[in-house]
Amino acid sequence: MSYQVLARKYRPQQFDEIVAQEHVTRTLKNALKSGRVSSGYLFTGPRGTGKTTTARILAKALNCIDGPTPTPCGKCPSCKEIIASSSLDVLEIDAASNTGVDDIRTLRENVRYLPTSGKKRIYIIDEVHRLSGSAFDALLKTLEEPPPHVVFIFATTEPFKVPETIRSRTQRYDFHRVSVGNLSEHLKKIAESEKIEIDDGALFMVARKADGSVRDGMSLLDQMSAYAGEKITAQSVIEALGLIDRQFYFDYIAAIAAKDASLALEMIKKLVDSGIEIPEFCQGLADHFRHLLILQNAREPEKLLELSESEMESFQKQVDYFTSGDLLRMIKIITDMTIDLKSGIDPRLLLETNTLKLATMESTVLFEDILAHLSESEGIEDESEIESDLFGTPATSKPAPVHPTPENSPEPAPPPDPISIPGEVRAINLPMVQNSWPNYIESLKRSNPMLAALLAMAEIREVRDNVITAVFYNAGGTSKQVVEKPHYMSIISESLRDFFKTNLKVKFEVDLNKKNNIAPKASPQPEKLDTEKLLAEDDRLRNIVERFDGEVVGRKKVED
Ligand SMILES: [Zn+2]
């Protein structure tokens, strides 16, 4: 017996044998079972996902001696003819071929004749979106009033290019790209029945290279067994298909994470010497960063990443190498480089310079983290002081908030309520909140330094019916967005209740006009700065100056 390519040998003959398109085959089987046959079907989806194979099975199912049936017998004359592609009642037209127009013309002439032996005349038109204008016009008349014995099955990889006239007259079935997991499982079964030994790593590589196409996966398996004989290993797949070993990426990334530029450059040399195409390496590298990013951020990363178990383990080991911010910047570097590669600059030079860029990149520092760090490092010296001063004036020993606060309240603050019941609504007025705000911020710092730092920048403008209006000035737009996140809003309302012993709501506003109604008017006289005194008195200022290696050059009022 002569050798038969795997794709042909294992071409599915039943709906149940179609790989990973159950959503399509189940619907078709149910329709056939209940005898509901449409006069037009449109199969869409990527190449190699089983569209024309399903079309042929559907043709058999309709014309089988038992038909319409969800399980064509495969033995009756009609089934046999369709399997052998010799049925006069099933005509396959490749719209992309030169003969497309002629075929359609013949189709139009023949369409009125009754089927010779079968029950239906079935026209399978592949890549229908590529029909020429004249061929399409020829088809249109038949489509508008199809004779009852005619069934059209259209297949396309580009459904959006299919004219509306076809789409509106057909039942549409979308075939999905076959996942690497499903495809490698399928290939494994075939390898087993062909007595081909192939390890899981190799299977995944072949399936990944096939990129969702069962047909491509089969011919790659063919190719591999011809190359490697009866035992296919990951190494032989790498050699035969010219792939880059995934381990190379893991090693390269490890060198980048260790900021070992020298090692990374040596690896580039090895890569170039082995004749690997640099654009291909860049694509793999961006993909590697993407995997790490998804592992960090997705709730169920295994659903988004098509990895074997051992690959997943290897990625998990690298998941903490970089922050998401770093990964995004690294992906940007690689994608920029991919664009530069097309400009004709020496690829090796580009890869080397960008490798240096990656290996020497400073880690991303979030502004939020700086704020949190600053708040934490200020610390709280005496917590009892805060407790005893709940409704009093801000303690002088504490760092002042970064915005100006009223030095004297318009009205004297009423004494604190001696008995307060949590959860009960108790009248709170503006001076009470203004006076206690710095202490409230202090109390919040312990549990949530970042939120406290943001709230310290807000100013209390109004308190009415237990609703506090807090205002952010100038660049406060982002602060407002952050504190208004539901998570923070619930922390705020809880901590306000704990602190003020009553239910309070807070409303944030942004005042870009910087019209500050509450703070005292700015002094018009220019002031002389004693920077050393300022630094000695203000912990927060000193902290910022030290951390950023800065100096105090002047002071501005917020409302200036
Ligand atoms: Zn049959």
XYZ file of C-alpha atoms and ligand atoms in Angstrom:
561
model
C 0.000 0.000 0.000
C 1.380 3.362 -0.954
C 2.005 6.006 1.681
C -0.952 8.213 2.373
C -0.394 11.609 3.952
C -1.762 11.803 7.475
C -4.151 14.649 6.689
C -5.871 12.505 4.072
C -5.677 9.266 6.003
C -7.225 10.810 9.094
C -9.696 13.103 7.374
C -12.841 12.982 9.530
C -15.773 11.111 8.004
C -18.262 11.856 10.785
C -19.273 15.054 12.566
C -17.952 13.643 15.843
C -14.467 13.309 14.390
C -14.113 17.024 13.647
C -11.557 18.456 16.084
C -12.717 21.019 18.636
C -15.735 22.446 16.759
C -18.487 20.871 18.855
C -20.513 24.092 18.840
C -20.887 23.698 15.059
C -21.246 19.944 14.714
C -23.785 19.636 17.533
C -26.089 22.196 15.921
C -25.760 20.595 12.500
C -26.473 17.123 13.877
C -29.564 18.326 15.728
C -30.882 20.049 12.607
C -30.321 16.907 10.528
C -31.984 14.745 13.173
C -35.124 16.846 13.007
C -34.956 17.121 9.215
C -34.450 20.892 9.169
C -32.282 21.457 6.119
C -31.362 24.949 5.012
C -30.766 25.859 1.388
C -27.615 27.746 2.289
C -24.819 27.428 4.844
C -21.909 29.757 5.475
C -18.902 28.236 7.251
C -16.430 30.829 8.493
C -13.165 30.532 10.395
C -9.379 30.330 10.110
C -7.774 27.961 7.630
C -7.366 24.334 8.585
C -10.183 24.319 11.136
C -12.419 21.851 9.289
C -14.767 23.978 7.172
C -14.578 22.033 3.899
C -14.276 18.721 5.738
C -17.491 19.539 7.587
C -19.082 20.619 4.297
C -18.317 17.199 2.782
C -19.694 15.389 5.821
C -22.821 17.545 5.587
C -23.123 16.631 1.891
C -22.911 12.947 2.785
C -25.404 13.406 5.609
C -27.915 14.977 3.209
C -27.502 12.531 0.346
C -26.903 9.311 2.285
C -29.411 6.585 1.599
C -30.450 7.056 5.246
C -30.402 10.845 4.903
C -30.853 13.384 6.033
C -29.025 11.816 8.949
C -26.520 13.056 11.550
C -24.475 9.884 10.959
C -23.964 9.157 7.240
C -23.375 5.439 6.658
C -20.261 5.807 4.510
C -21.187 2.614 2.654
C -24.049 3.502 0.346
C -23.237 4.511 -3.257
C -23.828 8.194 -2.524
C -21.521 8.233 0.525
C -18.847 6.292 -1.363
C -18.971 8.665 -4.327
C -18.689 11.707 -2.110
C -15.709 10.185 -0.257
C -14.069 9.499 -3.627
C -14.939 13.014 -4.857
C -16.745 11.480 -7.832
C -20.333 12.358 -6.996
C -22.129 14.183 -9.794
C -24.460 15.744 -7.261
C -21.776 17.326 -5.115
C -19.765 19.987 -6.879
C -16.791 21.631 -5.176
C -15.733 25.016 -6.479
C -12.622 26.843 -5.375
C -13.546 30.478 -5.804
C -9.889 31.460 -5.610
C -8.921 29.428 -8.665
C -8.916 30.635 -12.269
C -11.690 28.275 -13.176
C -13.996 29.886 -10.632
C -15.921 31.975 -13.161
C -16.415 29.070 -15.557
C -17.470 26.820 -12.708
C -20.081 29.305 -11.580
C -21.373 29.625 -15.156
C -21.694 25.847 -15.366
C -23.338 25.901 -11.970
C -25.960 28.339 -13.179
C -26.728 26.197 -16.202
C -26.882 22.950 -14.241
C -28.613 24.133 -11.146
C -32.119 23.568 -12.500
C -31.487 19.880 -13.274
C -32.583 17.420 -10.655
C -29.908 15.449 -8.809
C -28.830 12.339 -10.703
C -28.932 9.812 -7.907
C -28.816 11.678 -4.630
C -31.484 13.714 -2.946
C -29.888 17.129 -3.304
C -27.524 18.923 -5.603
C -24.913 20.333 -3.289
C -22.531 23.126 -4.219
C -19.548 23.597 -1.928
C -17.919 26.937 -2.718
C -14.625 27.450 -0.922
C -13.117 30.895 -0.270
C -16.372 32.407 -1.489
C -15.183 35.939 -0.650
C -12.757 35.653 -3.562
C -15.399 35.161 -6.231
C -14.934 37.703 -8.997
C -17.635 40.261 -9.610
C -18.977 38.518 -12.724
C -18.935 35.107 -11.050
C -20.779 36.551 -8.121
C -23.411 38.153 -10.357
C -23.910 34.803 -12.033
C -24.390 33.152 -8.660
C -26.695 35.797 -7.299
C -29.712 34.937 -9.464
C -29.620 31.325 -8.327
C -29.182 32.371 -4.736
C -32.197 34.636 -4.827
C -34.515 31.842 -5.870
C -32.777 28.541 -5.238
C -34.562 25.454 -6.599
C -35.754 23.241 -3.716
C -33.278 20.472 -4.553
C -30.220 22.740 -4.263
C -28.059 23.310 -1.185
C -25.183 25.791 -1.110
C -22.355 25.428 1.389
C -20.035 28.426 1.359
C -16.730 28.489 3.215
C -14.577 31.513 3.913
C -11.680 32.664 6.040
C -12.809 36.272 5.687
C -16.537 36.514 6.435
C -16.510 40.323 6.468
C -15.652 40.240 2.750
C -18.625 38.031 1.932
C -21.382 40.095 0.288
C -24.435 40.797 2.369
C -26.615 38.983 -0.213
C -24.882 35.723 0.674
C -24.761 36.325 4.392
C -28.447 37.141 4.605
C -29.460 34.007 2.695
C -27.418 31.488 4.656
C -27.099 29.977 8.104
C -23.763 30.999 9.487
C -21.445 28.715 11.477
C -18.215 30.101 12.932
C -15.333 27.644 13.211
C -12.786 28.472 15.889
C -9.033 28.388 15.804
C -8.038 25.065 17.391
C -6.162 25.598 20.652
C -2.640 24.275 21.058
C -3.906 21.955 23.809
C -6.671 20.446 21.647
C -4.432 20.129 18.635
C -1.573 18.465 20.499
C -4.062 16.014 22.007
C -5.368 15.203 18.538
C -1.862 14.809 17.121
C -0.948 12.573 20.032
C -3.771 10.165 19.163
C -2.680 10.049 15.542
C 0.953 9.531 16.522
C -0.103 6.653 18.753
C -2.050 4.879 16.044
C 0.809 5.487 13.599
C 3.281 4.111 16.160
C 5.219 7.358 16.101
C 6.922 8.121 19.397
C 6.779 11.846 20.182
C 7.360 13.548 23.521
C 4.976 16.150 24.940
C 7.365 19.045 24.449
C 7.699 18.178 20.765
C 3.918 17.796 20.409
C 3.350 21.265 21.846
C 5.948 22.769 19.537
C 4.362 21.189 16.481
C 0.875 22.242 17.600
C 2.030 25.784 18.301
C 3.752 26.039 14.939
C 0.517 24.866 13.260
C -1.121 27.991 14.703
C -4.639 26.632 15.133
C -4.790 24.643 11.894
C -5.415 20.902 12.173
C -4.308 20.410 8.578
C -0.990 22.175 9.171
C -0.480 20.212 12.384
C -0.914 16.955 10.489
C 1.496 17.867 7.726
C 4.058 19.052 10.292
C 3.718 15.695 12.011
C 4.246 14.062 8.615
C 7.302 16.202 8.029
C 8.685 15.438 11.483
C 8.282 11.699 11.209
C 10.056 11.806 7.861
C 12.877 13.823 9.443
C 13.262 12.126 12.794
C 11.988 8.638 12.108
C 9.973 6.875 14.766
C 11.088 8.958 17.711
C 10.420 12.684 17.640
C 12.015 14.790 20.372
C 11.754 18.499 21.135
C 15.320 18.900 19.942
C 14.552 17.315 16.580
C 11.545 19.627 16.138
C 13.735 22.641 16.891
C 16.230 21.465 14.272
C 13.744 20.426 11.616
C 11.479 23.456 11.856
C 14.224 25.981 12.575
C 12.578 27.017 15.845
C 14.264 28.832 18.694
C 14.491 26.669 21.778
C 12.221 28.133 24.462
C 14.975 27.511 26.993
C 17.046 30.100 25.154
C 14.424 32.736 26.017
C 14.348 31.663 29.656
C 18.138 31.973 29.857
C 18.183 35.314 28.058
C 15.437 36.732 30.308
C 17.306 35.480 33.368
C 20.399 37.359 32.193
C 18.324 40.522 31.659
C 16.754 40.195 35.108
C 20.198 39.750 36.649
C 21.304 42.861 34.717
C 24.116 40.737 33.308
C 24.568 42.621 30.039
C 27.759 40.766 29.226
C 26.084 37.355 29.374
C 23.089 38.593 27.367
C 25.425 39.904 24.649
C 27.265 36.584 24.494
C 23.916 34.885 24.019
C 23.110 37.222 21.128
C 26.356 36.192 19.476
C 25.401 32.531 19.820
C 21.987 33.281 18.372
C 23.399 35.127 15.373
C 26.017 32.424 14.790
C 23.347 29.734 14.711
C 21.639 31.567 11.843
C 18.396 32.364 13.648
C 16.494 35.271 12.108
C 16.542 38.228 14.503
C 12.949 39.350 13.769
C 11.790 35.868 14.706
C 13.737 36.061 17.954
C 12.177 39.456 18.731
C 8.709 38.084 18.171
C 9.440 35.221 20.546
C 10.892 37.627 23.079
C 7.842 39.897 23.042
C 5.741 36.769 23.403
C 7.788 35.690 26.429
C 7.236 39.077 28.116
C 3.540 38.815 27.279
C 3.370 35.435 29.024
C 4.893 36.918 32.185
C 2.523 39.886 32.022
C -0.513 37.622 31.702
C 0.711 35.382 34.522
C 0.925 38.457 36.738
C -2.415 39.943 35.817
C -4.906 37.328 34.645
C -7.165 35.505 37.062
C -6.941 32.291 35.038
C -3.734 32.634 33.006
C -3.826 29.013 31.824
C -6.881 29.900 29.757
C -5.004 32.639 27.928
C -1.633 30.943 27.607
C -1.199 27.833 25.533
C 1.522 26.146 27.528
C 2.402 22.615 28.491
C 2.648 21.899 32.207
C 6.425 21.990 32.271
C 6.485 25.260 30.320
C 4.010 26.749 32.776
C 6.319 25.759 35.639
C 9.276 27.439 33.973
C 7.301 30.641 33.445
C 6.137 30.601 37.061
C 9.775 30.695 38.124
C 10.257 33.971 36.249
C 6.967 35.591 37.173
C 8.483 37.844 39.848
C 11.490 38.946 37.822
C 9.846 42.179 36.690
C 6.918 44.391 37.641
C 4.053 44.749 35.185
C 5.225 48.292 34.547
C 8.682 47.010 33.608
C 7.207 44.332 31.362
C 5.103 46.887 29.501
C 8.178 49.044 28.936
C 10.176 46.019 27.776
C 7.475 45.007 25.310
C 7.522 48.588 24.031
C 11.297 48.390 23.523
C 10.908 45.159 21.552
C 8.009 46.368 19.410
C 9.867 49.605 18.649
C 12.831 47.497 17.667
C 10.674 45.375 15.367
C 9.710 48.561 13.543
C 13.356 49.704 13.395
C 14.328 46.332 11.929
C 12.365 47.209 8.808
C 14.348 50.408 8.319
C 17.440 48.573 7.117
C 19.609 49.165 10.191
C 21.916 46.217 10.922
C 19.691 43.770 12.860
C 22.531 42.576 15.049
C 23.419 46.128 16.071
C 19.786 46.811 16.909
C 19.472 43.662 18.966
C 22.686 44.356 20.855
C 21.817 47.952 21.696
C 18.316 46.991 22.758
C 19.674 44.120 24.827
C 21.816 46.668 26.657
C 18.764 48.865 27.075
C 16.832 45.969 28.610
C 19.673 44.857 30.853
C 20.362 48.324 32.219
C 16.770 49.505 32.487
C 15.883 51.085 35.810
C 12.861 49.543 37.440
C 9.573 51.403 37.265
C 8.690 53.241 40.460
C 5.065 54.109 40.922
C 4.287 57.580 42.197
C 1.767 55.941 44.508
C 4.553 53.855 46.025
C 6.664 56.948 46.636
C 3.767 58.565 48.445
C 3.157 55.437 50.466
C 6.824 55.168 51.299
C 6.987 58.786 52.401
C 3.945 58.384 54.608
C 5.307 55.224 56.169
C 8.728 56.631 56.852
C 7.228 59.550 58.740
C 5.886 57.072 61.231
C 3.667 57.744 64.181
C 5.446 58.475 67.399
C 2.723 58.512 69.950
C -0.599 56.985 69.116
C -2.209 57.899 72.430
C -1.697 61.529 71.541
C -3.971 61.080 68.557
C -6.609 59.241 70.529
C -6.839 61.968 73.161
C -6.956 64.709 70.585
C -9.758 63.399 68.434
C -11.755 66.572 68.131
C -9.162 69.035 69.237
C -6.871 71.206 67.181
C -4.112 69.552 65.160
C -1.150 68.652 67.328
C 1.767 70.963 66.637
C 4.323 68.164 66.787
C 2.742 66.448 63.809
C 3.820 67.219 60.261
C 1.624 69.788 58.631
C -0.521 68.730 55.679
C 0.868 69.752 52.315
C -1.858 72.294 51.641
C -2.666 75.372 53.676
C -5.245 74.845 56.400
C -7.107 77.454 58.331
C -5.207 78.541 61.367
C -8.334 79.791 63.063
C -11.748 78.348 62.510
C -14.509 80.814 61.753
C -16.443 79.438 64.720
C -15.127 77.800 67.846
C -15.371 74.041 67.595
C -18.012 72.528 69.844
C -16.778 70.110 72.498
C -16.748 66.467 71.502
C -19.864 64.504 72.216
C -19.122 62.474 75.331
C -21.416 59.607 74.388
C -21.433 58.479 70.809
C -22.968 55.416 69.265
C -21.296 54.005 66.168
C -23.564 53.934 63.166
C -25.902 56.555 64.539
C -26.229 59.818 62.657
C -24.768 62.603 64.741
C -24.615 66.180 63.532
C -21.107 67.078 62.416
C -20.222 70.572 61.294
C -17.525 72.149 59.164
C -15.158 73.320 61.935
C -15.284 69.919 63.595
C -14.199 68.200 60.426
C -11.631 70.839 59.491
C -10.021 70.707 62.903
C -9.995 66.946 63.100
C -9.011 66.249 59.500
C -5.231 66.127 60.144
C -5.801 63.718 63.022
C -8.128 61.632 60.916
C -5.402 61.456 58.253
C -2.929 60.374 60.920
C -5.228 57.596 62.068
C -5.719 56.422 58.497
C -1.978 56.370 57.823
C -1.476 53.297 59.935
C -3.774 51.118 57.862
C -3.569 52.859 54.519
C -0.639 55.228 54.069
C -1.217 55.858 50.383
C -4.850 56.802 50.787
C -3.932 59.012 53.739
C -1.312 60.807 51.649
C -3.888 61.509 48.954
C -6.561 62.688 51.392
C -4.011 64.981 53.025
C -3.938 66.901 49.753
C -7.682 67.488 49.835
C -9.254 70.397 51.592
C -12.548 70.286 53.446
C -14.788 72.932 51.939
C -18.226 72.108 53.216
C -20.076 69.838 55.604
C -23.809 69.659 55.137
C -26.235 66.971 56.290
C -23.269 64.806 57.225
C -21.851 64.998 53.721
C -18.273 66.228 53.622
C -17.172 68.032 50.480
C -13.429 67.667 49.956
C -11.652 69.578 47.206
C -8.496 68.785 45.298
C -6.694 71.734 43.750
C -4.655 72.034 40.538
C -3.418 68.569 39.548
C -5.940 66.920 41.820
C -7.857 65.313 38.942
C -5.942 62.070 39.214
C -6.045 62.068 43.013
C -9.806 62.358 42.804
C -9.992 59.439 40.391
C -7.877 57.293 42.680
C -9.701 58.005 45.930
C -13.062 57.537 44.221
C -12.296 53.917 43.402
C -14.972 51.794 45.129
C -12.345 50.020 47.208
C -11.034 53.303 48.627
C -14.483 54.827 49.022
C -15.492 51.978 51.301
C -12.282 52.341 53.338
C -12.953 56.074 53.613
C -16.531 55.703 54.790
C -15.561 53.015 57.296
C -12.643 54.967 58.699
C -14.729 58.146 58.888
C -17.343 56.283 60.876
C -14.698 54.875 63.204
C -13.110 58.251 63.698
C -16.115 60.573 63.928
C -18.353 57.951 65.548
C -21.148 58.581 63.080
C -22.067 57.835 59.489
C -20.551 60.372 57.142
C -20.412 60.587 53.405
C -17.661 62.261 51.477
C -17.888 63.897 48.097
C -14.759 64.838 46.145
C -14.465 67.799 43.845
C -11.708 69.284 41.752
C -11.225 73.040 41.713
C -9.002 73.966 38.792
C -9.579 77.680 39.327
C -7.774 77.346 42.626
C -10.299 79.660 44.242
C -9.744 78.793 47.827
C -12.621 80.094 49.891
C -11.475 78.717 53.164
C -7.775 79.244 53.460
C -6.591 82.644 54.608
C -5.666 85.083 51.860
C -2.125 84.817 50.623
C 0.284 87.316 51.984
C 1.317 89.674 49.172
C 4.741 90.406 50.682
C 7.619 88.345 49.273
C 9.039 86.211 52.029
C 12.627 85.540 52.859
C 13.314 81.827 53.048
C 15.302 80.217 55.774
C 15.651 76.848 54.047
C 17.541 75.188 56.870
C 14.865 76.129 59.343
C 12.190 74.912 56.936
C 13.905 71.569 56.502
C 14.432 71.176 60.221
C 10.784 71.868 60.938
C 9.144 69.930 58.132
C 9.816 66.180 58.087
C 7.905 65.640 54.872
C 9.797 68.347 53.026
C 13.123 67.017 54.292
C 12.152 63.531 53.206
C 11.342 64.652 49.673
C 14.513 66.706 49.364
C 16.668 63.813 50.562
C 14.966 61.203 48.462
C 15.163 63.169 45.238
C 18.462 64.843 46.024
C 16.790 68.216 45.582
C 16.961 71.622 47.188
C 14.476 74.215 48.355
C 14.508 77.175 45.977
C 11.271 78.886 46.865
C 7.812 78.544 48.275
C 4.466 79.058 46.607
C 1.030 79.321 48.074
C -1.498 77.011 46.471
C -3.724 79.910 45.441
C -0.922 81.843 43.715
Zn -24.637 6.594 3.114
